[in-house]
PDB file of C-alpha atoms in Angstrom:
ATOM      1  CA  MET A   1      72.576 179.262  68.096  1.00  0.00           C
ATOM      2  CA  THR A   2      74.092 175.986  68.533  1.00  0.00           C
ATOM      3  CA  ASN A   3      73.510 174.345  72.284  1.00  0.00           C
ATOM      4  CA  PRO A   4      77.180 174.015  73.809  1.00  0.00           C
ATOM      5  CA  ASP A   5      75.449 170.821  75.723  1.00  0.00           C
ATOM      6  CA  THR A   6      74.581 169.386  72.082  1.00  0.00           C
ATOM      7  CA  THR A   7      77.769 170.421  70.357  1.00  0.00           C
ATOM      8  CA  LEU A   8      79.460 168.563  73.312  1.00  0.00           C
ATOM      9  CA  ALA A   9      77.032 165.243  72.883  1.00  0.00           C
ATOM     10  CA  PHE A  10      77.799 164.813  69.934  1.00  0.00           C
ATOM     11  CA  ALA A  11      81.873 165.507  69.730  1.00  0.00           C
ATOM     12  CA  HIS A  12      84.445 163.356  70.117  1.00  0.00           C
ATOM     13  CA  PRO A  13      84.985 161.593  73.606  1.00  0.00           C
ATOM     14  CA  GLU A  14      87.900 163.623  74.174  1.00  0.00           C
ATOM     15  CA  GLU A  15      86.429 166.755  73.954  1.00  0.00           C
ATOM     16  CA  ARG A  16      84.128 165.956  76.684  1.00  0.00           C
ATOM     17  CA  ALA A  17      86.935 164.743  78.582  1.00  0.00           C
ATOM     18  CA  ILE A  18      88.364 168.042  78.044  1.00  0.00           C
ATOM     19  CA  ALA A  19      85.122 170.230  78.942  1.00  0.00           C
ATOM     20  CA  SER A  20      84.445 168.260  82.367  1.00  0.00           C
ATOM     21  CA  ALA A  21      87.837 168.314  83.676  1.00  0.00           C
ATOM     22  CA  PRO A  22      88.841 170.051  86.796  1.00  0.00           C
ATOM     23  CA  ALA A  23      91.268 172.634  87.221  1.00  0.00           C
ATOM     24  CA  ASP A  24      94.141 170.510  87.468  1.00  0.00           C
ATOM     25  CA  PRO A  25      93.519 168.056  84.726  1.00  0.00           C
ATOM     26  CA  ARG A  26      95.028 164.778  84.132  1.00  0.00           C
ATOM     27  CA  ASP A  27      97.129 163.287  81.318  1.00  0.00           C
ATOM     28  CA  ARG A  28      95.169 161.346  78.885  1.00  0.00           C
ATOM     29  CA  ILE A  29      95.537 158.921  75.896  1.00  0.00           C
ATOM     30  CA  SER A  30      93.013 158.029  73.325  1.00  0.00           C
ATOM     31  CA  LEU A  31      92.042 155.507  70.523  1.00  0.00           C
ATOM     32  CA  ARG A  32      90.325 156.950  67.344  1.00  0.00           C
ATOM     33  CA  ASP A  33      88.053 155.105  65.185  1.00  0.00           C
ATOM     34  CA  HIS A  34      89.020 151.589  66.147  1.00  0.00           C
ATOM     35  CA  VAL A  35      86.608 149.305  64.090  1.00  0.00           C
ATOM     36  CA  VAL A  36      86.553 145.461  64.589  1.00  0.00           C
ATOM     37  CA  CYS A  37      83.982 143.022  63.035  1.00  0.00           C
ATOM     38  CA  ALA A  38      81.548 141.485  66.071  1.00  0.00           C
ATOM     39  CA  ASP A  39      78.088 139.416  66.348  1.00  0.00           C
ATOM     40  CA  ILE A  40      76.130 141.447  68.782  1.00  0.00           C
ATOM     41  CA  GLY A  41      72.685 142.591  68.773  1.00  0.00           C
ATOM     42  CA  ALA A  42      69.291 141.827  70.357  1.00  0.00           C
ATOM     43  CA  PHE A  43      67.381 141.342  66.990  1.00  0.00           C
ATOM     44  CA  GLN A  44      67.083 138.078  65.726  1.00  0.00           C
ATOM     45  CA  GLN A  45      68.255 139.370  61.962  1.00  0.00           C
ATOM     46  CA  GLU A  46      71.076 140.420  63.757  1.00  0.00           C
ATOM     47  CA  ARG A  47      72.600 136.945  65.310  1.00  0.00           C
ATOM     48  CA  GLY A  48      75.103 134.846  63.157  1.00  0.00           C
ATOM     49  CA  HIS A  49      76.111 137.798  61.204  1.00  0.00           C
ATOM     50  CA  GLY A  50      78.800 140.127  62.177  1.00  0.00           C
ATOM     51  CA  GLN A  51      78.637 144.136  62.139  1.00  0.00           C
ATOM     52  CA  ARG A  52      81.060 146.808  62.115  1.00  0.00           C
ATOM     53  CA  LEU A  53      81.928 148.673  65.544  1.00  0.00           C
ATOM     54  CA  ARG A  54      83.647 151.584  65.929  1.00  0.00           C
ATOM     55  CA  PHE A  55      85.123 152.412  69.250  1.00  0.00           C
ATOM     56  CA  ASN A  56      86.586 155.438  70.354  1.00  0.00           C
ATOM     57  CA  VAL A  57      88.230 155.337  73.891  1.00  0.00           C
ATOM     58  CA  VAL A  58      89.866 158.291  76.244  1.00  0.00           C
ATOM     59  CA  VAL A  59      91.308 157.446  79.395  1.00  0.00           C
ATOM     60  CA  GLU A  60      92.166 159.777  82.159  1.00  0.00           C
ATOM     61  CA  VAL A  61      95.662 158.411  83.772  1.00  0.00           C
ATOM     62  CA  ARG A  62      97.934 159.247  86.406  1.00  0.00           C
ATOM     63  CA  PRO A  63     100.890 161.240  85.857  1.00  0.00           C
ATOM     64  CA  ALA A  64     103.411 158.664  85.003  1.00  0.00           C
ATOM     65  CA  PRO A  65     106.181 158.071  87.231  1.00  0.00           C
ATOM     66  CA  GLU A  66     109.868 159.826  86.988  1.00  0.00           C
ATOM     67  CA  PRO A  67     111.953 159.152  85.933  1.00  0.00           C
ATOM     68  CA  LEU A  68     109.956 157.889  82.685  1.00  0.00           C
ATOM     69  CA  ASP A  69     113.209 156.529  81.055  1.00  0.00           C
ATOM     70  CA  ASP A  70     111.231 156.312  77.393  1.00  0.00           C
ATOM     71  CA  ASP A  71     110.000 152.587  79.023  1.00  0.00           C
ATOM     72  CA  VAL A  72     106.700 151.324  77.595  1.00  0.00           C
ATOM     73  CA  ASP A  73     106.255 149.423  80.922  1.00  0.00           C
ATOM     74  CA  ARG A  74     105.822 152.643  82.951  1.00  0.00           C
ATOM     75  CA  ILE A  75     102.716 153.715  81.173  1.00  0.00           C
ATOM     76  CA  LEU A  76      99.185 152.690  80.436  1.00  0.00           C
ATOM     77  CA  SER A  77     100.095 151.282  76.635  1.00  0.00           C
ATOM     78  CA  TYR A  78      97.181 151.771  73.966  1.00  0.00           C
ATOM     79  CA  ASP A  79      97.519 147.905  73.522  1.00  0.00           C
ATOM     80  CA  ARG A  80      95.454 147.692  76.887  1.00  0.00           C
ATOM     81  CA  ILE A  81      92.652 149.465  75.512  1.00  0.00           C
ATOM     82  CA  THR A  82      91.925 147.243  72.288  1.00  0.00           C
ATOM     83  CA  GLU A  83      93.335 144.083  74.340  1.00  0.00           C
ATOM     84  CA  ALA A  84      90.382 145.127  76.546  1.00  0.00           C
ATOM     85  CA  ILE A  85      87.739 145.609  73.616  1.00  0.00           C
ATOM     86  CA  SER A  86      89.054 142.339  72.326  1.00  0.00           C
ATOM     87  CA  ALA A  87      88.708 140.524  75.534  1.00  0.00           C
ATOM     88  CA  GLU A  88      85.045 141.642  76.356  1.00  0.00           C
ATOM     89  CA  LEU A  89      84.295 141.078  72.467  1.00  0.00           C
ATOM     90  CA  ALA A  90      85.584 136.895  73.218  1.00  0.00           C
ATOM     91  CA  ALA A  91      84.115 136.803  76.500  1.00  0.00           C
ATOM     92  CA  GLU A  92      80.581 136.114  75.171  1.00  0.00           C
ATOM     93  CA  ARG A  93      77.864 137.378  72.685  1.00  0.00           C
ATOM     94  CA  LEU A  94      76.042 140.364  74.094  1.00  0.00           C
ATOM     95  CA  ASN A  95      72.757 141.741  72.927  1.00  0.00           C
ATOM     96  CA  LEU A  96      73.366 145.230  74.114  1.00  0.00           C
ATOM     97  CA  LEU A  97      76.487 147.853  73.315  1.00  0.00           C
ATOM     98  CA  GLU A  98      75.351 149.690  76.846  1.00  0.00           C
ATOM     99  CA  THR A  99      76.617 146.301  78.449  1.00  0.00           C
ATOM    100  CA  LEU A 100      79.883 146.226  76.229  1.00  0.00           C
ATOM    101  CA  ALA A 101      80.633 149.716  76.932  1.00  0.00           C
ATOM    102  CA  ALA A 102      80.599 149.114  80.925  1.00  0.00           C
ATOM    103  CA  ARG A 103      82.551 145.816  80.697  1.00  0.00           C
ATOM    104  CA  VAL A 104      85.372 147.505  78.761  1.00  0.00           C
ATOM    105  CA  ALA A 105      85.233 150.309  80.793  1.00  0.00           C
ATOM    106  CA  GLU A 106      85.661 148.422  84.142  1.00  0.00           C
ATOM    107  CA  ARG A 107      88.334 146.043  82.507  1.00  0.00           C
ATOM    108  CA  ILE A 108      90.304 149.461  81.547  1.00  0.00           C
ATOM    109  CA  LEU A 109      89.811 150.443  85.014  1.00  0.00           C
ATOM    110  CA  ALA A 110      91.576 147.675  86.346  1.00  0.00           C
ATOM    111  CA  GLU A 111      94.637 148.926  84.957  1.00  0.00           C
ATOM    112  CA  PRO A 112      96.437 150.989  88.051  1.00  0.00           C
ATOM    113  CA  GLN A 113      97.200 154.292  86.163  1.00  0.00           C
ATOM    114  CA  ALA A 114      93.672 154.578  84.538  1.00  0.00           C
ATOM    115  CA  MET A 115      91.026 156.988  86.515  1.00  0.00           C
ATOM    116  CA  ARG A 116      88.272 158.083  84.381  1.00  0.00           C
ATOM    117  CA  VAL A 117      87.354 156.295  80.937  1.00  0.00           C
ATOM    118  CA  PHE A 118      85.332 157.718  78.319  1.00  0.00           C
ATOM    119  CA  VAL A 119      84.100 154.711  75.904  1.00  0.00           C
ATOM    120  CA  ARG A 120      81.835 155.318  72.422  1.00  0.00           C
ATOM    121  CA  ILE A 121      80.651 151.826  70.801  1.00  0.00           C
ATOM    122  CA  GLU A 122      78.719 152.823  67.359  1.00  0.00           C
ATOM    123  CA  LYS A 123      76.842 150.325  64.988  1.00  0.00           C
ATOM    124  CA  LEU A 124      78.130 151.148  61.494  1.00  0.00           C
ATOM    125  CA  ASP A 125      75.618 148.420  59.283  1.00  0.00           C
ATOM    126  CA  ARG A 126      72.310 149.246  61.066  1.00  0.00           C
ATOM    127  CA  GLY A 127      71.116 152.565  59.514  1.00  0.00           C
ATOM    128  CA  PRO A 128      71.966 155.405  57.336  1.00  0.00           C
ATOM    129  CA  GLY A 129      74.069 156.577  59.894  1.00  0.00           C
ATOM    130  CA  ALA A 130      76.155 155.648  63.011  1.00  0.00           C
ATOM    131  CA  LEU A 131      74.050 154.121  65.821  1.00  0.00           C
ATOM    132  CA  GLY A 132      75.939 154.285  69.558  1.00  0.00           C
ATOM    133  CA  VAL A 133      76.495 154.555  73.090  1.00  0.00           C
ATOM    134  CA  GLU A 134      78.549 156.569  75.023  1.00  0.00           C
ATOM    135  CA  ILE A 135      79.587 156.165  78.676  1.00  0.00           C
ATOM    136  CA  ALA A 136      81.597 158.080  81.161  1.00  0.00           C
ATOM    137  CA  ARG A 137      83.316 155.558  84.096  1.00  0.00           C
ATOM    138  CA  SER A 138      85.694 156.440  86.954  1.00  0.00           C
ATOM    139  CA  ARG A 139      88.008 154.728  89.370  1.00  0.00           C
ATOM    140  CA  ALA A 140      85.857 156.367  92.073  1.00  0.00           C
ATOM    141  CA  SER A 141      82.435 154.781  91.172  1.00  0.00           C
ATOM    142  CA  VAL A 142      83.720 151.043  90.756  1.00  0.00           C
ATOM    143  CA  PRO A 143      81.891 149.397  93.613  1.00  0.00           C
ATOM    144  CA  VAL A 144      83.869 147.214  96.656  1.00  0.00           C
ATOM    145  CA  GLN A 145      83.298 143.692  96.931  1.00  0.00           C
ATOM    146  CA  ALA A 146      83.466 141.768  99.869  1.00  0.00           C
ATOM    147  CA  GLY A 147      85.999 139.378  97.998  1.00  0.00           C
ATOM    148  CA  GLU A 148      87.272 138.096  95.069  1.00  0.00           C
ATOM    149  CA  GLY A 149      83.928 136.982  93.138  1.00  0.00           C
ATOM    150  CA  GLN A 150      81.493 137.671  96.510  1.00  0.00           C
ATOM    151  CA  GLU A 151      78.732 140.351  97.055  1.00  0.00           C
ATOM    152  CA  THR A 152      79.214 144.047  96.166  1.00  0.00           C
ATOM    153  CA  LEU A 153      79.240 146.399  99.334  1.00  0.00           C
ATOM    154  CA  HIS A 154      77.074 148.978  99.322  1.00  0.00           C
ATOM    155  CA  PRO A 155      77.648 151.481 102.616  1.00  0.00           C
ATOM    156  CA  VAL A 156      75.561 153.903 104.435  1.00  0.00           C
ATOM    157  CA  VAL A 157      76.580 157.598 104.242  1.00  0.00           C
ATOM    158  CA  ALA A 158      75.845 159.240 107.681  1.00  0.00           C
ATOM    159  CA  TRP A 159      76.373 162.973 108.081  1.00  0.00           C
ATOM    160  CA  LEU A 160      76.088 164.498 111.467  1.00  0.00           C
ATOM    161  CA  SER A 161      75.383 167.987 112.717  1.00  0.00           C
ATOM    162  CA  ASN A 162      77.703 169.687 115.218  1.00  0.00           C
ATOM    163  CA  ASP A 163      74.623 169.454 117.833  1.00  0.00           C
ATOM    164  CA  VAL A 164      74.460 165.419 116.866  1.00  0.00           C
ATOM    165  CA  ILE A 165      78.257 164.772 117.410  1.00  0.00           C
ATOM    166  CA  ALA A 166      77.695 166.631 120.564  1.00  0.00           C
ATOM    167  CA  ALA A 167      74.594 165.040 122.084  1.00  0.00           C
ATOM    168  CA  PRO A 168      74.782 162.483 125.020  1.00  0.00           C
ATOM    169  CA  ASP A 169      72.958 159.909 122.952  1.00  0.00           C
ATOM    170  CA  LEU A 170      75.518 160.034 120.273  1.00  0.00           C
ATOM    171  CA  PRO A 171      76.782 156.441 121.134  1.00  0.00           C
ATOM    172  CA  ALA A 172      73.218 155.084 120.943  1.00  0.00           C
ATOM    173  CA  ARG A 173      72.713 156.508 117.235  1.00  0.00           C
ATOM    174  CA  LEU A 174      76.143 154.733 116.444  1.00  0.00           C
ATOM    175  CA  ASP A 175      74.672 151.631 117.145  1.00  0.00           C
ATOM    176  CA  ARG A 176      71.644 152.098 115.370  1.00  0.00           C
ATOM    177  CA  LEU A 177      73.789 152.728 112.725  1.00  0.00           C
ATOM    178  CA  GLU A 178      76.033 149.947 113.270  1.00  0.00           C
ATOM    179  CA  ALA A 179      72.740 147.418 113.820  1.00  0.00           C
ATOM    180  CA  SER A 180      72.034 148.013 109.841  1.00  0.00           C
ATOM    181  CA  GLY A 181      74.516 145.238 109.058  1.00  0.00           C
ATOM    182  CA  ALA A 182      75.945 147.803 106.049  1.00  0.00           C
ATOM    183  CA  PRO A 183      79.259 149.411 106.172  1.00  0.00           C
ATOM    184  CA  VAL A 184      79.144 152.544 107.645  1.00  0.00           C
ATOM    185  CA  ILE A 185      80.925 155.896 106.663  1.00  0.00           C
ATOM    186  CA  LEU A 186      80.431 159.217 109.155  1.00  0.00           C
ATOM    187  CA  ALA A 187      80.875 162.867 107.391  1.00  0.00           C
ATOM    188  CA  VAL A 188      80.673 165.914 109.181  1.00  0.00           C
ATOM    189  CA  GLY A 189      80.744 169.366 108.415  1.00  0.00           C
ATOM    190  CA  LEU A 190      82.664 172.420 109.505  1.00  0.00           C
ATOM    191  CA  PRO A 191      83.196 173.033 112.898  1.00  0.00           C
ATOM    192  CA  GLU A 192      81.717 175.818 115.103  1.00  0.00           C
ATOM    193  CA  GLY A 193      83.094 179.005 115.081  1.00  0.00           C
ATOM    194  CA  ALA A 194      85.057 181.034 112.272  1.00  0.00           C
ATOM    195  CA  VAL A 195      87.143 179.734 109.570  1.00  0.00           C
ATOM    196  CA  PRO A 196      89.648 181.476 108.303  1.00  0.00           C
ATOM    197  CA  VAL A 197      89.348 182.811 104.674  1.00  0.00           C
ATOM    198  CA  SER A 198      92.118 183.555 102.413  1.00  0.00           C
ATOM    199  CA  GLY A 199      89.901 185.374  99.505  1.00  0.00           C
ATOM    200  CA  GLN A 200      91.114 182.961  97.090  1.00  0.00           C
ATOM    201  CA  LYS A 201      88.909 179.975  95.635  1.00  0.00           C
ATOM    202  CA  PRO A 202      91.828 177.401  95.532  1.00  0.00           C
ATOM    203  CA  THR A 203      93.038 178.017  98.951  1.00  0.00           C
ATOM    204  CA  GLN A 204      89.629 178.525 100.415  1.00  0.00           C
ATOM    205  CA  ARG A 205      88.816 175.120  99.563  1.00  0.00           C
ATOM    206  CA  ARG A 206      91.866 173.749 100.950  1.00  0.00           C
ATOM    207  CA  ILE A 207      91.198 175.607 104.132  1.00  0.00           C
ATOM    208  CA  ASP A 208      87.798 174.467 104.117  1.00  0.00           C
ATOM    209  CA  LEU A 209      88.531 170.749 103.418  1.00  0.00           C
ATOM    210  CA  LEU A 210      91.049 170.803 106.470  1.00  0.00           C
ATOM    211  CA  ALA A 211      88.703 172.605 108.760  1.00  0.00           C
ATOM    212  CA  ILE A 212      86.394 169.914 108.102  1.00  0.00           C
ATOM    213  CA  GLU A 213      89.021 167.462 108.996  1.00  0.00           C
ATOM    214  CA  GLN A 214      89.484 168.803 112.333  1.00  0.00           C
ATOM    215  CA  ASN A 215      85.653 168.180 113.012  1.00  0.00           C
ATOM    216  CA  ALA A 216      86.334 164.532 112.143  1.00  0.00           C
ATOM    217  CA  TRP A 217      88.987 164.449 114.636  1.00  0.00           C
ATOM    218  CA  VAL A 218      86.368 166.101 117.054  1.00  0.00           C
ATOM    219  CA  LEU A 219      83.856 163.284 116.141  1.00  0.00           C
ATOM    220  CA  ALA A 220      86.291 160.399 116.661  1.00  0.00           C
ATOM    221  CA  ALA A 221      87.663 161.577 120.128  1.00  0.00           C
ATOM    222  CA  ARG A 222      83.607 161.202 121.354  1.00  0.00           C
ATOM    223  CA  ASP A 223      83.677 157.304 120.587  1.00  0.00           C
ATOM    224  CA  PRO A 224      86.265 155.023 119.892  1.00  0.00           C
ATOM    225  CA  ARG A 225      84.449 153.433 116.886  1.00  0.00           C
ATOM    226  CA  CYS A 226      84.816 156.089 115.165  1.00  0.00           C
ATOM    227  CA  VAL A 227      88.244 155.684 112.950  1.00  0.00           C
ATOM    228  CA  VAL A 228      89.358 158.993 110.814  1.00  0.00           C
ATOM    229  CA  VAL A 229      90.505 157.609 107.397  1.00  0.00           C
ATOM    230  CA  ALA A 230      91.760 159.940 104.674  1.00  0.00           C
ATOM    231  CA  THR A 231      92.008 157.583 101.336  1.00  0.00           C
ATOM    232  CA  ARG A 232      89.744 154.912  99.293  1.00  0.00           C
ATOM    233  CA  THR A 233      91.805 152.156 100.120  1.00  0.00           C
ATOM    234  CA  GLU A 234      91.453 153.176 103.923  1.00  0.00           C
ATOM    235  CA  ILE A 235      87.193 153.092 103.250  1.00  0.00           C
ATOM    236  CA  ASP A 236      87.472 150.160 101.255  1.00  0.00           C
ATOM    237  CA  TRP A 237      89.192 147.978 103.495  1.00  0.00           C
ATOM    238  CA  ALA A 238      87.042 149.333 106.672  1.00  0.00           C
ATOM    239  CA  MET A 239      83.874 148.652 104.329  1.00  0.00           C
ATOM    240  CA  ARG A 240      85.294 145.115 103.909  1.00  0.00           C
ATOM    241  CA  ARG A 241      85.249 144.215 107.427  1.00  0.00           C
ATOM    242  CA  ARG A 242      82.040 146.233 108.304  1.00  0.00           C
ATOM    243  CA  GLN A 243      83.884 148.774 110.342  1.00  0.00           C
ATOM    244  CA  MET A 244      82.943 152.408 111.081  1.00  0.00           C
ATOM    245  CA  VAL A 245      84.855 155.410 110.050  1.00  0.00           C
ATOM    246  CA  VAL A 246      84.810 159.298 109.444  1.00  0.00           C
ATOM    247  CA  TRP A 247      86.053 160.409 106.173  1.00  0.00           C
ATOM    248  CA  ALA A 248      88.604 162.843 106.563  1.00  0.00           C
ATOM    249  CA  PRO A 249      87.876 164.684 102.839  1.00  0.00           C
ATOM    250  CA  SER A 250      90.961 166.098 101.479  1.00  0.00           C
ATOM    251  CA  LYS A 251      92.582 163.920  99.907  1.00  0.00           C
ATOM    252  CA  ILE A 252      89.997 162.043  97.873  1.00  0.00           C
ATOM    253  CA  VAL A 253      88.448 165.554  97.071  1.00  0.00           C
ATOM    254  CA  LEU A 254      91.674 166.994  95.738  1.00  0.00           C
ATOM    255  CA  ASP A 255      92.940 163.752  93.839  1.00  0.00           C
ATOM    256  CA  ALA A 256      89.206 163.198  92.418  1.00  0.00           C
ATOM    257  CA  VAL A 257      89.248 163.577  88.653  1.00  0.00           C
ATOM    258  CA  ASP A 258      85.206 164.454  88.864  1.00  0.00           C
ATOM    259  CA  GLY A 259      85.157 166.105  92.332  1.00  0.00           C
ATOM    260  CA  PRO A 260      82.469 167.662  93.951  1.00  0.00           C
ATOM    261  CA  LYS A 261      81.117 170.835  91.817  1.00  0.00           C
ATOM    262  CA  GLY A 262      80.164 173.208  94.557  1.00  0.00           C
ATOM    263  CA  ALA A 263      81.899 175.119  97.574  1.00  0.00           C
ATOM    264  CA  VAL A 264      83.221 172.006 100.134  1.00  0.00           C
ATOM    265  CA  ARG A 265      82.057 173.975 102.859  1.00  0.00           C
ATOM    266  CA  ASP A 266      78.463 172.869 102.399  1.00  0.00           C
ATOM    267  CA  GLY A 267      79.238 169.440 104.438  1.00  0.00           C
ATOM    268  CA  VAL A 268      75.736 167.679 103.200  1.00  0.00           C
ATOM    269  CA  ALA A 269      76.710 168.464  99.767  1.00  0.00           C
ATOM    270  CA  LEU A 270      79.975 167.078 100.234  1.00  0.00           C
ATOM    271  CA  ALA A 271      78.685 163.952 101.834  1.00  0.00           C
ATOM    272  CA  LEU A 272      76.130 163.361  99.305  1.00  0.00           C
ATOM    273  CA  TRP A 273      78.873 163.162  96.630  1.00  0.00           C
ATOM    274  CA  LEU A 274      80.817 160.799  98.539  1.00  0.00           C
ATOM    275  CA  ALA A 275      77.539 158.947  98.864  1.00  0.00           C
ATOM    276  CA  GLU A 276      77.220 158.834  95.101  1.00  0.00           C
ATOM    277  CA  GLN A 277      80.680 158.065  94.677  1.00  0.00           C
ATOM    278  CA  MET A 278      80.109 155.145  96.846  1.00  0.00           C
ATOM    279  CA  ALA A 279      76.983 153.794  95.489  1.00  0.00           C
ATOM    280  CA  ALA A 280      75.942 154.406  98.768  1.00  0.00           C
ATOM    281  CA  LEU A 281      72.142 152.454 100.422  1.00  0.00           C
ATOM    282  CA  ARG A 282      71.546 155.682 101.457  1.00  0.00           C
ATOM    283  CA  LEU A 283      72.552 159.116 102.734  1.00  0.00           C
ATOM    284  CA  GLU A 284      71.024 159.929 106.079  1.00  0.00           C
ATOM    285  CA  LEU A 285      71.080 163.103 107.375  1.00  0.00           C
ATOM    286  CA  HIS A 286      71.270 163.370 111.505  1.00  0.00           C
ATOM    287  CA  GLY A 287      70.472 167.026 112.152  1.00  0.00           C
ATOM    288  CA  ASP A 288      68.437 169.907 111.481  1.00  0.00           C
ATOM    289  CA  VAL A 289      69.480 170.156 107.694  1.00  0.00           C
ATOM    290  CA  SER A 290      67.872 170.453 104.538  1.00  0.00           C
ATOM    291  CA  ALA A 291      68.028 167.548 101.982  1.00  0.00           C
ATOM    292  CA  PRO A 292      69.421 168.402  99.111  1.00  0.00           C
ATOM    293  CA  ALA A 293      67.388 167.782  95.930  1.00  0.00           C
ATOM    294  CA  GLY A 294      68.294 165.664  92.447  1.00  0.00           C
ATOM    295  CA  SER A 295      70.709 162.931  94.327  1.00  0.00           C
ATOM    296  CA  ARG A 296      71.200 159.955  92.454  1.00  0.00           C
ATOM    297  CA  VAL A 297      70.677 158.001  96.117  1.00  0.00           C
ATOM    298  CA  PRO A 298      68.047 158.051  98.571  1.00  0.00           C
ATOM    299  CA  VAL A 299      68.434 160.836 100.967  1.00  0.00           C
ATOM    300  CA  VAL A 300      66.929 159.957 104.772  1.00  0.00           C
ATOM    301  CA  PRO A 301      66.614 163.132 107.213  1.00  0.00           C
ATOM    302  CA  VAL A 302      66.972 161.576 111.032  1.00  0.00           C
ATOM    303  CA  ALA A 303      65.630 163.795 113.527  1.00  0.00           C
ATOM    304  CA  ALA A 304      68.227 165.465 115.835  1.00  0.00           C
TER     305      ALA A 304
END
């Protein structure tokens, strides 16, 4: 029997985009089998010799604004994809397809409509078959910069248990987080007490997210530094100003192309997902809770 993961790995990026789409998938545009000649490669015999590169690109986009009026200026044009490829090939000679793919993806994600991009690049002249790389990047994973051409900002995400939120030493704990010098994003879980149960997964997801947001406001009432934010724009703005914020997760989670896979009522897993999306320095767990396995960012338990 064929392994479905293997089949998907060698399928067109559009099939991979479909397979990993959320329950409410976004629109997609694609560029297939776009072949250009370029001087690229790390080996000496590749230098000064053009070779064919084949590009396959899929871009998940925001829904086009209504009314569309058959106006090309209201959509992400296919030309933007080919222009991104041409611009990066013209910028400088590169050794690695990985570098080229990442730069093409970053340029495409700079377009306001683009939310997630799959880029596959293959060398057609280096062997008996096609040799290549494939990457996936989302807007959420683009790091925040302090300003144009300045340093990339990596926050500390700190999950606070209900006991920590209620503890008298909360201000001192926040002082220590501030003293790190990194932007701080606070995350919380469900509040104490029963949360309504709907019996339906989509509605329960929203109920749990709203309950977490109620707990975020409880934290905000405990210290004036804890400003509740709901959008990536608000988080980015606060990070650039080194301001402490409390994450209200509903909008970001529900709008995410690659949202959390598990139940959102698991506040630690939700905080870990945010930390990975924000390329955080670390996830601090303040309270009596187990650290999750398989994290792409360091997880640091902090005693209650």
